[in-house]
CSV table of C-alpha atoms in Angstrom, one decimal:
chain,number,residue,atom,x,y,z
A,890,UNK,CA,5.7,-10.5,179.8
A,891,UNK,CA,5.5,-8.9,176.6
A,892,UNK,CA,6.0,-9.9,172.7
A,893,UNK,CA,7.1,-7.2,170.5
A,894,UNK,CA,4.7,-6.6,167.1
A,895,UNK,CA,5.0,-4.3,164.0
A,896,UNK,CA,4.6,-0.5,164.2
A,897,UNK,CA,4.8,-0.6,160.6
A,898,UNK,CA,0.6,-1.1,160.1
A,899,UNK,CA,-1.7,1.8,159.0
A,900,UNK,CA,-2.9,3.6,162.5
A,901,UNK,CA,-6.1,5.0,163.1
A,902,UNK,CA,-7.0,7.0,166.0
A,903,UNK,CA,-9.9,9.4,166.2
A,904,UNK,CA,-14.0,9.9,166.1
A,905,UNK,CA,-15.0,9.4,162.9
A,906,UNK,CA,-17.8,11.6,161.1
A,907,UNK,CA,-21.1,11.2,162.9
A,908,UNK,CA,-23.3,9.0,160.8
A,909,UNK,CA,-24.9,11.4,158.5
A,910,UNK,CA,-27.1,8.6,156.4
A,911,UNK,CA,-26.8,6.8,153.2
A,912,UNK,CA,-24.3,3.9,153.0
A,913,UNK,CA,-22.9,3.7,156.6
A,914,UNK,CA,-19.9,1.9,155.6
A,915,UNK,CA,-18.5,5.0,152.7
A,916,UNK,CA,-16.2,6.4,155.4
A,917,UNK,CA,-15.0,3.1,157.3
A,918,UNK,CA,-11.7,3.4,157.5
A,919,UNK,CA,-9.3,0.5,156.6
A,920,UNK,CA,-5.7,-0.9,155.1
A,921,UNK,CA,-4.6,-4.2,152.9
A,922,UNK,CA,-3.6,-6.3,156.5
A,923,UNK,CA,-1.0,-8.7,155.7
A,924,UNK,CA,-2.3,-11.5,158.0
A,925,UNK,CA,-6.0,-11.2,156.6
A,926,UNK,CA,-5.3,-14.4,154.9
A,927,UNK,CA,-5.0,-16.9,157.4
A,928,UNK,CA,-8.0,-18.6,159.0
A,929,UNK,CA,-9.5,-16.8,162.3
A,930,UNK,CA,-9.0,-19.0,165.3
A,931,UNK,CA,-11.3,-17.3,167.4
A,932,UNK,CA,-14.2,-18.5,164.2
A,933,UNK,CA,-17.2,-19.7,165.7
A,934,UNK,CA,-17.1,-22.3,163.3
A,935,UNK,CA,-13.8,-23.7,165.0
A,936,UNK,CA,-15.8,-23.2,168.6
A,937,UNK,CA,-14.3,-20.1,169.4
A,938,UNK,CA,-16.5,-18.0,172.1
A,939,UNK,CA,-16.7,-15.1,174.9
A,940,UNK,CA,-16.9,-16.2,178.1
A,941,UNK,CA,-16.5,-13.8,180.1
A,942,UNK,CA,-16.6,-10.1,180.3
A,943,UNK,CA,-16.7,-7.7,183.2
A,944,UNK,CA,-19.5,-5.5,180.9
A,945,UNK,CA,-21.8,-5.2,178.8
A,946,UNK,CA,-24.3,-2.7,179.5
A,947,UNK,CA,-25.5,-1.9,175.8
A,948,UNK,CA,-24.2,-4.4,173.7
A,949,UNK,CA,-23.8,-8.6,174.5
A,950,UNK,CA,-19.9,-9.1,173.9
A,951,UNK,CA,-21.0,-12.5,172.0
A,952,UNK,CA,-21.3,-10.1,168.8
A,953,UNK,CA,-17.2,-10.1,168.9
A,954,UNK,CA,-17.2,-13.5,167.4
A,955,UNK,CA,-20.4,-12.6,164.8
A,956,UNK,CA,-18.8,-14.3,161.2
A,957,UNK,CA,-20.6,-11.2,159.3
A,958,UNK,CA,-19.8,-7.5,159.3
A,959,UNK,CA,-21.4,-5.4,161.5
A,960,UNK,CA,-24.7,-3.8,160.8
A,961,UNK,CA,-25.7,-0.2,161.4
A,962,UNK,CA,-29.4,0.6,162.2
A,963,UNK,CA,-29.5,4.5,163.0
A,964,UNK,CA,-33.3,3.5,164.6
A,965,UNK,CA,-32.3,0.4,166.4
A,966,UNK,CA,-33.0,2.1,169.9
A,967,UNK,CA,-33.9,-0.4,173.7
A,968,UNK,CA,-34.4,0.5,177.4
A,969,UNK,CA,-30.7,0.8,177.9
A,970,UNK,CA,-29.9,3.1,174.9
A,971,UNK,CA,-28.7,2.9,171.1
A,972,UNK,CA,-28.1,-1.2,170.1
A,973,UNK,CA,-25.0,-1.3,168.9
A,974,UNK,CA,-23.6,-4.4,166.9
A,975,UNK,CA,-21.1,-5.4,168.7
A,976,UNK,CA,-19.6,-5.0,172.6
A,977,UNK,CA,-20.5,-1.7,173.9
A,978,UNK,CA,-20.1,-1.2,177.9
A,979,UNK,CA,-20.8,1.7,179.4
A,980,UNK,CA,-18.7,4.9,180.3
A,981,UNK,CA,-17.0,5.2,183.1
A,982,UNK,CA,-17.3,7.5,186.1
A,983,UNK,CA,-14.5,8.4,188.3
A,984,UNK,CA,-14.6,7.9,192.5
A,985,UNK,CA,-15.8,11.5,193.2
A,986,UNK,CA,-17.3,15.4,191.9
A,987,UNK,CA,-13.5,16.4,192.5
A,988,UNK,CA,-12.9,13.4,189.8
A,989,UNK,CA,-15.1,12.6,187.9
A,990,UNK,CA,-13.3,11.2,185.4
A,991,UNK,CA,-11.7,7.6,185.0
A,992,UNK,CA,-8.1,6.5,186.1
A,993,UNK,CA,-5.5,5.8,183.9
A,994,UNK,CA,-5.8,1.8,185.1
A,995,UNK,CA,-9.7,1.4,184.3
A,996,UNK,CA,-10.4,-0.6,182.1
A,997,UNK,CA,-13.2,-3.3,180.9
A,998,UNK,CA,-12.3,-6.9,179.6
A,999,UNK,CA,-13.6,-9.9,178.1
A,1000,UNK,CA,-11.7,-12.7,177.6
A,1001,UNK,CA,-12.3,-15.2,174.6
A,1002,UNK,CA,-11.6,-18.7,174.0
A,1003,UNK,CA,-10.2,-19.4,170.4
A,1004,UNK,CA,-11.9,-21.7,168.8
A,1005,UNK,CA,-8.6,-24.1,168.0
A,1006,UNK,CA,-5.2,-22.8,169.4
A,1007,UNK,CA,-2.2,-21.9,167.4
A,1008,UNK,CA,0.2,-19.0,166.8
A,1009,UNK,CA,-1.4,-15.5,166.0
A,1010,UNK,CA,0.6,-13.3,163.4
A,1011,UNK,CA,-2.2,-10.5,162.9
A,1012,UNK,CA,-5.3,-9.1,165.6
A,1013,UNK,CA,-8.0,-6.8,163.9
A,1014,UNK,CA,-10.1,-5.2,166.3
A,1015,UNK,CA,-13.2,-3.5,164.7
A,1016,UNK,CA,-14.5,-0.5,165.9
A,1017,UNK,CA,-17.2,-0.4,163.1
A,1018,UNK,CA,-19.9,2.0,163.3
A,1019,UNK,CA,-18.3,3.3,166.7
A,1020,UNK,CA,-18.2,6.8,165.8
A,1021,UNK,CA,-17.5,8.4,169.0
A,1022,UNK,CA,-18.0,5.5,171.5
A,1023,UNK,CA,-15.4,3.0,170.9
A,1024,UNK,CA,-12.6,2.4,173.5
A,1025,UNK,CA,-9.7,5.6,173.6
A,1026,UNK,CA,-7.3,2.9,173.1
A,1027,UNK,CA,-7.2,-1.7,173.1
A,1028,UNK,CA,-4.3,-4.0,174.5
A,1029,UNK,CA,-4.2,-7.4,174.5
A,1030,UNK,CA,-2.8,-10.6,176.4
A,1031,UNK,CA,-3.1,-13.8,175.3
A,1032,UNK,CA,-2.5,-17.7,177.2
A,1033,UNK,CA,-2.2,-21.6,177.5
A,1034,UNK,CA,-4.1,-23.1,179.4
A,1035,UNK,CA,-5.3,-26.4,178.9
A,1036,UNK,CA,-8.8,-27.9,178.7
A,1037,UNK,CA,-11.7,-26.3,179.3
A,1038,UNK,CA,-10.7,-23.4,182.5
A,1039,UNK,CA,-13.5,-21.1,183.7
A,1040,UNK,CA,-13.1,-17.7,183.8
A,1041,UNK,CA,-12.5,-17.7,187.4
A,1042,UNK,CA,-9.9,-20.1,186.4
A,1043,UNK,CA,-8.1,-17.6,183.7
A,1044,UNK,CA,-8.7,-14.7,186.2
A,1045,UNK,CA,-6.1,-16.7,188.4
A,1046,UNK,CA,-3.2,-15.4,189.7
A,1047,UNK,CA,-1.1,-18.3,188.6
A,1048,UNK,CA,-1.8,-17.7,184.8
A,1049,UNK,CA,0.9,-16.2,183.4
A,1050,UNK,CA,-0.6,-13.5,180.2
A,1051,UNK,CA,1.9,-12.5,177.1
A,1052,UNK,CA,1.2,-8.9,175.9
A,1053,UNK,CA,0.4,-9.1,172.1
A,1054,UNK,CA,-0.8,-5.8,171.8
A,1055,UNK,CA,0.4,-2.9,174.0
A,1056,UNK,CA,-1.9,0.0,175.3
A,1057,UNK,CA,-2.8,1.7,171.7
A,1058,UNK,CA,-4.7,4.2,171.0
A,1059,UNK,CA,-7.1,2.8,167.9
A,1060,UNK,CA,-9.4,4.8,166.2
A,1061,UNK,CA,-13.0,5.0,165.7
A,1062,UNK,CA,-15.2,3.5,162.9
A,1063,UNK,CA,-12.3,1.8,161.3
A,1064,UNK,CA,-10.3,-1.7,160.3
A,1065,UNK,CA,-7.2,-1.5,163.7
A,1066,UNK,CA,-4.4,-3.8,162.6
A,1067,UNK,CA,-2.0,-4.8,165.1
A,1068,UNK,CA,1.1,-7.2,163.5
A,1069,UNK,CA,2.0,-10.3,166.3
A,1070,UNK,CA,4.9,-11.6,166.5
A,1071,UNK,CA,5.0,-14.5,169.4
A,1072,UNK,CA,6.0,-17.5,168.5
A,1073,UNK,CA,3.8,-19.3,171.0
A,1074,UNK,CA,0.5,-21.2,171.0
A,1075,UNK,CA,-2.4,-19.8,172.5
A,1076,UNK,CA,-5.8,-20.4,173.8
A,1077,UNK,CA,-7.7,-18.1,175.3
A,1078,UNK,CA,-6.7,-13.9,174.8
A,1079,UNK,CA,-8.2,-10.8,177.0
A,1080,UNK,CA,-9.0,-8.1,175.5
A,1081,UNK,CA,-8.6,-4.8,176.7
A,1082,UNK,CA,-10.3,-1.6,176.6
A,1083,UNK,CA,-9.0,2.2,178.2
A,1084,UNK,CA,-11.2,3.2,180.0
A,1085,UNK,CA,-14.0,1.6,178.1
A,1086,UNK,CA,-16.9,2.1,175.0
A,1087,UNK,CA,-17.6,0.0,172.5
A,1088,UNK,CA,-15.7,-2.4,169.5
A,1089,UNK,CA,-17.3,-4.7,166.8
A,1090,UNK,CA,-15.5,-7.7,165.7
A,1091,UNK,CA,-12.3,-9.1,167.0
A,1092,UNK,CA,-10.3,-11.3,164.6
A,1093,UNK,CA,-7.7,-13.3,165.2
A,1094,UNK,CA,-6.0,-14.6,162.7
A,1095,UNK,CA,-2.9,-17.6,162.7
A,1096,UNK,CA,-2.0,-21.3,162.0
A,1097,UNK,CA,-3.7,-23.7,163.9
A,1098,UNK,CA,-1.5,-26.5,166.3
A,1099,UNK,CA,-3.4,-28.9,166.9
A,1100,UNK,CA,-2.5,-31.4,170.3
A,1101,UNK,CA,-0.8,-34.4,168.9
A,1102,UNK,CA,-1.7,-37.0,172.1
A,1103,UNK,CA,-5.7,-36.0,170.8
A,1104,UNK,CA,-5.0,-36.9,166.9
A,1105,UNK,CA,-2.6,-40.5,168.4
A,1106,UNK,CA,-5.9,-40.7,169.7
A,1107,UNK,CA,-7.7,-40.1,166.9
A,1108,UNK,CA,-5.5,-42.4,164.8
A,1109,UNK,CA,-7.9,-42.0,161.3
A,1110,UNK,CA,-8.9,-38.2,160.7
A,1111,UNK,CA,-8.7,-35.5,158.2
A,1112,UNK,CA,-5.3,-34.2,157.7
A,1113,UNK,CA,-5.9,-31.4,156.0
A,1114,UNK,CA,-9.2,-29.7,158.0
A,1115,UNK,CA,-8.3,-27.2,160.0
A,1116,UNK,CA,-8.2,-27.5,163.6
A,1117,UNK,CA,-6.4,-30.6,163.1
A,1118,UNK,CA,-3.8,-28.3,161.6
A,1119,UNK,CA,-4.4,-28.0,157.7
A,1120,UNK,CA,-4.4,-24.8,156.4
A,1121,UNK,CA,-4.5,-23.6,152.9
A,1122,UNK,CA,-1.4,-22.1,151.4
A,1123,UNK,CA,-2.8,-21.1,147.8
A,1124,UNK,CA,-5.0,-20.6,145.7
A,1125,UNK,CA,-6.2,-19.3,141.9
A,1126,UNK,CA,-9.3,-17.8,142.5
A,1127,UNK,CA,-10.7,-16.1,145.7
A,1128,UNK,CA,-12.9,-13.7,144.2
A,1129,UNK,CA,-16.4,-14.7,146.0
A,1130,UNK,CA,-15.0,-16.5,148.8
A,1131,UNK,CA,-12.2,-18.1,150.8
A,1132,UNK,CA,-10.4,-21.0,150.2
A,1133,UNK,CA,-10.3,-21.6,153.6
A,1134,UNK,CA,-14.0,-21.9,153.9
A,1135,UNK,CA,-13.1,-24.9,152.2
A,1136,UNK,CA,-11.6,-26.7,155.4
A,1137,UNK,CA,-14.1,-25.5,158.0
A,1138,UNK,CA,-15.6,-27.6,160.8
A,1139,UNK,CA,-19.0,-28.9,159.5
A,1140,UNK,CA,-20.8,-29.5,156.7
A,1141,UNK,CA,-21.6,-25.8,154.7
A,1142,UNK,CA,-25.2,-24.2,155.1
A,1143,UNK,CA,-25.2,-22.0,152.9
A,1144,UNK,CA,-23.5,-21.1,149.4
A,1145,UNK,CA,-20.6,-19.0,150.7
A,1146,UNK,CA,-19.6,-20.8,153.2
A,1147,UNK,CA,-17.8,-23.2,151.0
A,1148,UNK,CA,-14.8,-21.8,147.6
A,1149,UNK,CA,-16.5,-20.5,144.6
A,1150,UNK,CA,-14.7,-18.7,141.8
A,1151,UNK,CA,-15.8,-16.5,138.9
A,1152,UNK,CA,-17.2,-17.2,135.6
A,1153,UNK,CA,-13.5,-17.9,133.8
A,1154,UNK,CA,-13.8,-16.8,129.8
A,1155,UNK,CA,-10.4,-18.9,129.5
A,1156,UNK,CA,-9.2,-22.6,128.9
A,1157,UNK,CA,-7.5,-22.7,132.4
A,1158,UNK,CA,-8.9,-23.9,135.3
A,1159,UNK,CA,-8.6,-23.0,139.4
A,1160,UNK,CA,-7.4,-24.8,142.5
A,1161,UNK,CA,-6.3,-24.0,146.0
A,1162,UNK,CA,-3.3,-26.1,147.6
A,1163,UNK,CA,-3.4,-27.1,150.8
A,1164,UNK,CA,-0.4,-28.0,153.5
A,1165,UNK,CA,-1.1,-31.3,155.5
A,1166,UNK,CA,-1.3,-31.0,159.1
A,1167,UNK,CA,2.0,-33.2,159.1
A,1168,UNK,CA,2.7,-36.4,157.1
A,1169,UNK,CA,0.6,-38.3,156.5
A,1170,UNK,CA,-1.1,-41.5,154.8
A,1171,UNK,CA,-4.0,-40.6,153.1
A,1172,UNK,CA,-6.5,-43.4,152.7
A,1173,UNK,CA,-9.6,-41.4,151.2
A,1174,UNK,CA,-11.1,-38.5,149.5
A,1175,UNK,CA,-14.5,-36.9,149.6
A,1176,UNK,CA,-15.6,-33.7,148.1
A,1177,UNK,CA,-18.5,-31.9,149.4
A,1178,UNK,CA,-20.2,-29.8,146.5
A,1179,UNK,CA,-22.7,-28.8,149.2
A,1180,UNK,CA,-25.2,-25.9,148.5
A,1181,UNK,CA,-23.5,-25.5,145.2
A,1182,UNK,CA,-26.3,-25.9,142.4
A,1183,UNK,CA,-25.8,-24.6,139.2
A,1184,UNK,CA,-22.5,-23.1,140.1
A,1185,UNK,CA,-20.4,-26.6,141.7
A,1186,UNK,CA,-17.7,-27.4,140.3
A,1187,UNK,CA,-18.1,-29.6,137.0
A,1188,UNK,CA,-14.9,-32.0,137.4
A,1189,UNK,CA,-12.3,-32.6,140.0
A,1190,UNK,CA,-8.6,-33.9,140.4
A,1191,UNK,CA,-7.0,-34.2,143.9
A,1192,UNK,CA,-3.0,-34.9,144.0
A,1193,UNK,CA,-0.8,-35.2,146.7
A,1194,UNK,CA,2.8,-34.6,147.2
A,1195,UNK,CA,5.6,-35.4,150.1
A,1196,UNK,CA,8.1,-32.6,150.7
A,1197,UNK,CA,8.3,-28.8,149.4
A,1198,UNK,CA,10.1,-30.2,146.1
A,1199,UNK,CA,7.9,-33.4,146.0
A,1200,UNK,CA,6.5,-34.5,142.8
A,1201,UNK,CA,2.8,-34.1,142.4
A,1202,UNK,CA,1.0,-37.7,142.4
A,1203,UNK,CA,-2.5,-37.3,141.7
A,1204,UNK,CA,-4.6,-39.7,143.9
A,1205,UNK,CA,-8.1,-39.0,142.5
A,1206,UNK,CA,-8.1,-38.7,138.3
A,1207,UNK,CA,-10.0,-36.4,136.9
A,1208,UNK,CA,-14.1,-37.0,138.1
A,1209,UNK,CA,-17.3,-35.7,136.9
A,1210,UNK,CA,-19.1,-34.3,140.2
A,1211,UNK,CA,-22.8,-33.3,141.0
A,1212,UNK,CA,-24.2,-30.1,141.9
A,1213,UNK,CA,-25.1,-30.7,146.2
A,1214,UNK,CA,-23.6,-33.9,146.4
A,1215,UNK,CA,-20.8,-35.4,149.2
A,1216,UNK,CA,-18.7,-37.4,146.8
A,1217,UNK,CA,-16.4,-40.1,148.3
A,1218,UNK,CA,-13.2,-42.0,147.3
A,1219,UNK,CA,-11.6,-44.7,148.9
A,1220,UNK,CA,-7.6,-45.0,147.7
A,1221,UNK,CA,-6.7,-48.7,146.5
A,1222,UNK,CA,-2.9,-48.2,149.0
A,1223,UNK,CA,-2.1,-45.5,150.9
A,1224,UNK,CA,-0.6,-42.6,149.4
A,1225,UNK,CA,2.1,-40.9,151.3
A,1226,UNK,CA,2.2,-36.6,151.1
A,1227,UNK,CA,2.9,-33.0,153.5
A,1228,UNK,CA,0.6,-30.9,150.9
A,1229,UNK,CA,-2.0,-31.4,148.7
A,1230,UNK,CA,-3.7,-29.7,146.1
A,1231,UNK,CA,-7.6,-30.1,144.5
A,1232,UNK,CA,-8.0,-28.7,140.9
A,1233,UNK,CA,-11.5,-28.0,139.5
A,1234,UNK,CA,-12.6,-27.7,135.9
A,1235,UNK,CA,-12.8,-25.6,134.3
A,1236,UNK,CA,-14.1,-23.1,137.5
A,1237,UNK,CA,-17.2,-22.8,139.7
A,1238,UNK,CA,-16.7,-24.2,143.6
A,1239,UNK,CA,-16.8,-27.2,146.4
A,1240,UNK,CA,-18.0,-26.3,149.1
A,1241,UNK,CA,-15.8,-29.0,151.6
A,1242,UNK,CA,-12.2,-31.1,150.8
A,1243,UNK,CA,-11.7,-34.2,153.4
A,1244,UNK,CA,-8.6,-36.2,153.0
A,1245,UNK,CA,-8.6,-39.5,155.5
A,1246,UNK,CA,-6.0,-40.0,156.9
A,1247,UNK,CA,-3.2,-41.5,159.5
A,1248,UNK,CA,0.4,-39.3,161.1
A,1249,UNK,CA,3.6,-41.6,159.5
A,1250,UNK,CA,6.0,-41.8,162.3
A,1251,UNK,CA,7.6,-38.9,161.0
A,1252,UNK,CA,5.2,-36.9,160.5
A,1253,UNK,CA,4.0,-37.6,164.5
A,1254,UNK,CA,7.3,-37.1,165.9
A,1255,UNK,CA,7.0,-33.6,163.8
A,1256,UNK,CA,4.1,-32.0,165.4
A,1257,UNK,CA,5.2,-33.4,168.8
A,1258,UNK,CA,8.4,-31.3,168.3
A,1259,UNK,CA,6.4,-28.2,166.9
A,1260,UNK,CA,3.9,-28.8,169.8
A,1261,UNK,CA,6.6,-28.7,172.3
A,1262,UNK,CA,8.5,-26.0,170.8
A,1263,UNK,CA,5.6,-23.3,170.6
A,1264,UNK,CA,4.8,-23.5,174.5
A,1265,UNK,CA,1.7,-26.6,174.3
């Protein structure tokens, strides 16, 4: 089964120039892609992993999901040759001296477990620093398998794979982007490189679709958390770090793991708006400024609204925040909502926002219907 994808995005093909010294990213080929503001479903912080690969002779498969951009050290060699910050396989060979070239079907593959199952809107196959040793083409397939299947189970004959990216030529030292239009919930990807070569990073942008049975079992949970289906809709400022960081799992461990805005020189304020997992009754608020010390927000207020056109209800009035601190507030009574917004004054940052509550009947039934509709 093949899912259609748009071909209107910029395409890169062919070798990049050999590294000539200086900044290795100076001649990196990239473009603005319309889906990169979405959450990366293959983020290690969400629990993603590269669970198998047929070959990783030169560089380990796990590098594909490292959150930072790929680094390049021209002097870094090991026992097997040049050490690259990515996933790199050995050069394929043909069957005989008469046919020394790989066949048209020969390819290498890696299996990726998404950190959070969801609908995929775009994929980036990043070949940074693979200038003459990148794959000639790539393809990406996806499947939905419940639980925690082993690589052997995923490769079984009974698993149905959907092609998200048909075999497509790519370029070296480039961010190769692909739009995806399959309205389905996926749990795993199979990334293929034809016939061999190296990929530095894989990014899988989309929307989390949680398991409604899991959320029902939790009862009270963080209704804005990324892993539970919450998402950022908009933000006033993304200068230093993405607003999506505020709903990532766990506590922030360093400053850029939260959300920090540029310094304001006007009388305005910064804000983030969110869509909750579904309609929920919010009972408690947590605002964390971990690792933000001289740059944490001075004050914050939190509001929710019910429905796209509902009025905003302030559930946390403007409250003084302390640097590098967890602030917790229990609401006097639960408030129903589908969207939330945090306003910080005047600027600065927060590391996490948690809204603890439970789904309403309407929210739970809507979530279950979408889960079913997407093949979950």
